[in-house]
Amino acid sequence: MKQDFYQKVYNLVKKIPRGKVSTYGHIGRALTGGNSARLVGMALNNCPDPQTPCHRVVNRNGELTGAPHFDHPDMMRDLLENEKVTFKDGRVDMKKHLWVPQSQVNY
DNA sequence: GACCTGACGGTAC
DNA sequence: GGTACCGCCAGGT
């Protein structure tokens, strides 16, 4: 089933360590090999699994674009702050918390 | 089966 | 450094 792609997204998102955040671009790139960042968002939009830390997925700018899709718009930021994730001008400090699937074992 | 949309990214200006 | 336009993949209508 094509929706297997969704499962891949969830699987990768679940691998994001606590206190780290990833971007749609990196995830989509690791899955399709292209810039399918939108697909990641689309997959997370379905997120049938509450265990999926979709709050750890932000855009390239570090903005919590998916926040309004949560039960509460501030829930996303609250969860990240709870994981010691620092914010810069209302955005995630990508410089410190940026996590990439490919560098999960190297960096 | 075709067209449009979507939690975005990258490059160009 | 910020804004604007184009591009990519999959799903939904």
Short mmCIF file of C-alpha atoms (C1' of nucleotides) in Angstrom, two decimals:
data_model
loop_
_atom_site.label_atom_id
_atom_site.label_comp_id
_atom_site.label_asym_id
_atom_site.label_seq_id
_atom_site.Cartn_x
_atom_site.Cartn_y
_atom_site.Cartn_z
CA MET A 1 0.00 0.00 0.00
CA LYS A 2 1.22 3.48 -0.82
CA GLN A 3 0.42 4.57 2.70
CA ASP A 4 3.44 2.54 3.74
CA PHE A 5 5.26 5.80 3.11
CA TYR A 6 3.42 7.20 6.10
CA GLN A 7 4.73 4.38 8.26
CA LYS A 8 8.25 5.25 7.18
CA VAL A 9 7.73 8.83 8.28
CA TYR A 10 6.40 7.78 11.67
CA ASN A 11 9.23 5.29 12.09
CA LEU A 12 11.83 7.94 11.35
CA VAL A 13 10.15 10.57 13.50
CA LYS A 14 10.06 8.15 16.41
CA LYS A 15 13.82 7.79 16.08
CA ILE A 16 14.31 11.44 16.88
CA PRO A 17 16.08 11.55 20.26
CA ARG A 18 14.63 13.56 23.13
CA GLY A 19 15.75 17.18 23.12
CA LYS A 20 16.33 17.13 19.37
CA VAL A 21 14.27 18.25 16.40
CA SER A 22 14.31 17.34 12.73
CA THR A 23 13.10 19.04 9.58
CA TYR A 24 10.53 17.94 7.00
CA GLY A 25 13.12 18.26 4.28
CA HIS A 26 15.64 15.87 5.80
CA ILE A 27 13.01 13.27 6.60
CA GLY A 28 11.36 13.47 3.21
CA ARG A 29 14.73 13.36 1.56
CA ALA A 30 15.72 10.25 3.50
CA LEU A 31 12.47 8.60 2.45
CA THR A 32 11.89 9.52 -1.18
CA GLY A 33 15.37 10.80 -1.96
CA GLY A 34 13.89 14.09 -3.12
CA ASN A 35 12.46 17.22 -1.59
CA SER A 36 9.21 15.69 -0.46
CA ALA A 37 8.98 17.75 2.69
CA ARG A 38 5.27 18.31 2.08
CA LEU A 39 4.66 14.58 2.22
CA VAL A 40 6.10 14.46 5.71
CA GLY A 41 3.64 17.08 6.86
CA MET A 42 0.84 15.26 5.10
CA ALA A 43 1.84 12.03 6.83
CA LEU A 44 2.02 13.67 10.22
CA ASN A 45 -1.35 15.19 9.54
CA ASN A 46 -2.74 11.67 9.47
CA CYS A 47 -0.64 10.62 12.47
CA PRO A 48 -2.88 7.79 13.74
CA ASP A 49 -0.22 6.97 16.32
CA PRO A 50 -0.15 9.37 19.33
CA GLN A 51 3.33 8.03 20.09
CA THR A 52 4.66 9.84 17.06
CA PRO A 53 6.54 12.90 18.35
CA CYS A 54 5.37 15.07 15.48
CA HIS A 55 6.22 18.06 17.68
CA ARG A 56 9.88 17.27 17.08
CA VAL A 57 9.44 17.91 13.38
CA VAL A 58 9.80 21.51 12.33
CA ASN A 59 10.43 23.27 9.07
CA ARG A 60 13.81 24.35 7.76
CA ASN A 61 13.39 27.73 9.45
CA GLY A 62 12.87 26.12 12.84
CA GLU A 63 9.27 27.33 12.94
CA LEU A 64 6.57 25.11 14.43
CA THR A 65 4.40 25.26 11.37
CA GLY A 66 2.38 22.26 12.53
CA ALA A 67 1.58 23.77 15.91
CA PRO A 68 -1.93 24.93 14.88
CA HIS A 69 -2.68 21.32 13.93
CA PHE A 70 -2.29 20.19 17.52
CA ASP A 71 -5.01 20.19 20.12
CA HIS A 72 -3.51 23.43 21.37
CA PRO A 73 -1.28 25.69 19.27
CA ASP A 74 1.12 26.11 22.20
CA MET A 75 1.24 22.41 22.99
CA MET A 76 3.99 21.82 20.46
CA ARG A 77 6.31 24.41 21.94
CA ASP A 78 5.46 23.28 25.47
CA LEU A 79 6.46 19.70 24.65
CA LEU A 80 9.75 20.82 23.12
CA GLU A 81 10.57 23.09 26.05
CA ASN A 82 9.81 20.16 28.30
CA GLU A 83 12.58 18.30 26.48
CA LYS A 84 15.06 21.07 27.17
CA VAL A 85 14.78 22.37 23.64
CA THR A 86 15.71 26.04 23.53
CA PHE A 87 13.87 28.58 21.43
CA LYS A 88 15.29 31.52 19.54
CA ASP A 89 12.91 34.36 18.88
CA GLY A 90 9.95 31.98 19.06
CA ARG A 91 11.72 29.43 16.90
CA VAL A 92 13.63 26.26 17.68
CA ASP A 93 17.36 26.76 17.97
CA MET A 94 18.26 24.59 14.98
CA LYS A 95 21.91 25.35 15.62
CA LYS A 96 21.81 23.24 18.76
CA HIS A 97 18.90 20.85 18.32
CA LEU A 98 18.99 20.12 14.61
CA TRP A 99 18.93 16.35 14.11
CA VAL A 100 19.33 14.56 10.81
CA PRO A 101 18.50 10.88 10.15
CA GLN A 102 21.80 10.38 8.37
CA SER A 103 23.85 11.86 11.19
CA GLN A 104 22.08 10.01 13.95
CA VAL A 105 25.12 7.74 14.47
CA ASN A 106 27.87 9.88 13.04
CA TYR A 107 27.30 13.14 14.86
"C1'" DG B 1 -7.80 9.33 -14.93
"C1'" DA B 2 -6.67 14.44 -14.35
"C1'" DC B 3 -6.18 18.48 -11.51
"C1'" DC B 4 -5.36 20.78 -7.11
"C1'" DT B 5 -3.84 20.91 -2.66
"C1'" DG B 6 -0.48 20.31 1.17
"C1'" DA B 7 2.48 20.72 8.81
"C1'" DC B 8 8.14 22.58 2.73
"C1'" DG B 9 12.89 23.34 0.49
"C1'" DG B 10 16.02 25.54 -2.38
"C1'" DT B 11 17.52 28.99 -5.44
"C1'" DA B 12 17.07 33.51 -7.46
"C1'" DC B 13 16.43 38.40 -7.04
"C1'" DG C 1 19.19 38.73 5.35
"C1'" DG C 2 14.36 38.72 3.62
"C1'" DT C 3 10.95 37.96 -0.01
"C1'" DA C 4 9.24 35.67 -4.19
"C1'" DC C 5 8.75 31.93 -7.41
"C1'" DC C 6 9.35 27.20 -8.84
"C1'" DG C 7 9.82 22.45 -7.92
"C1'" DC C 8 8.93 17.48 -5.78
"C1'" DC C 9 5.89 13.36 -4.11
"C1'" DA C 10 1.67 11.51 -2.62
"C1'" DG C 11 -3.17 11.94 -1.41
"C1'" DG C 12 -7.80 13.57 -2.02
"C1'" DT C 13 -11.55 15.17 -4.81
#
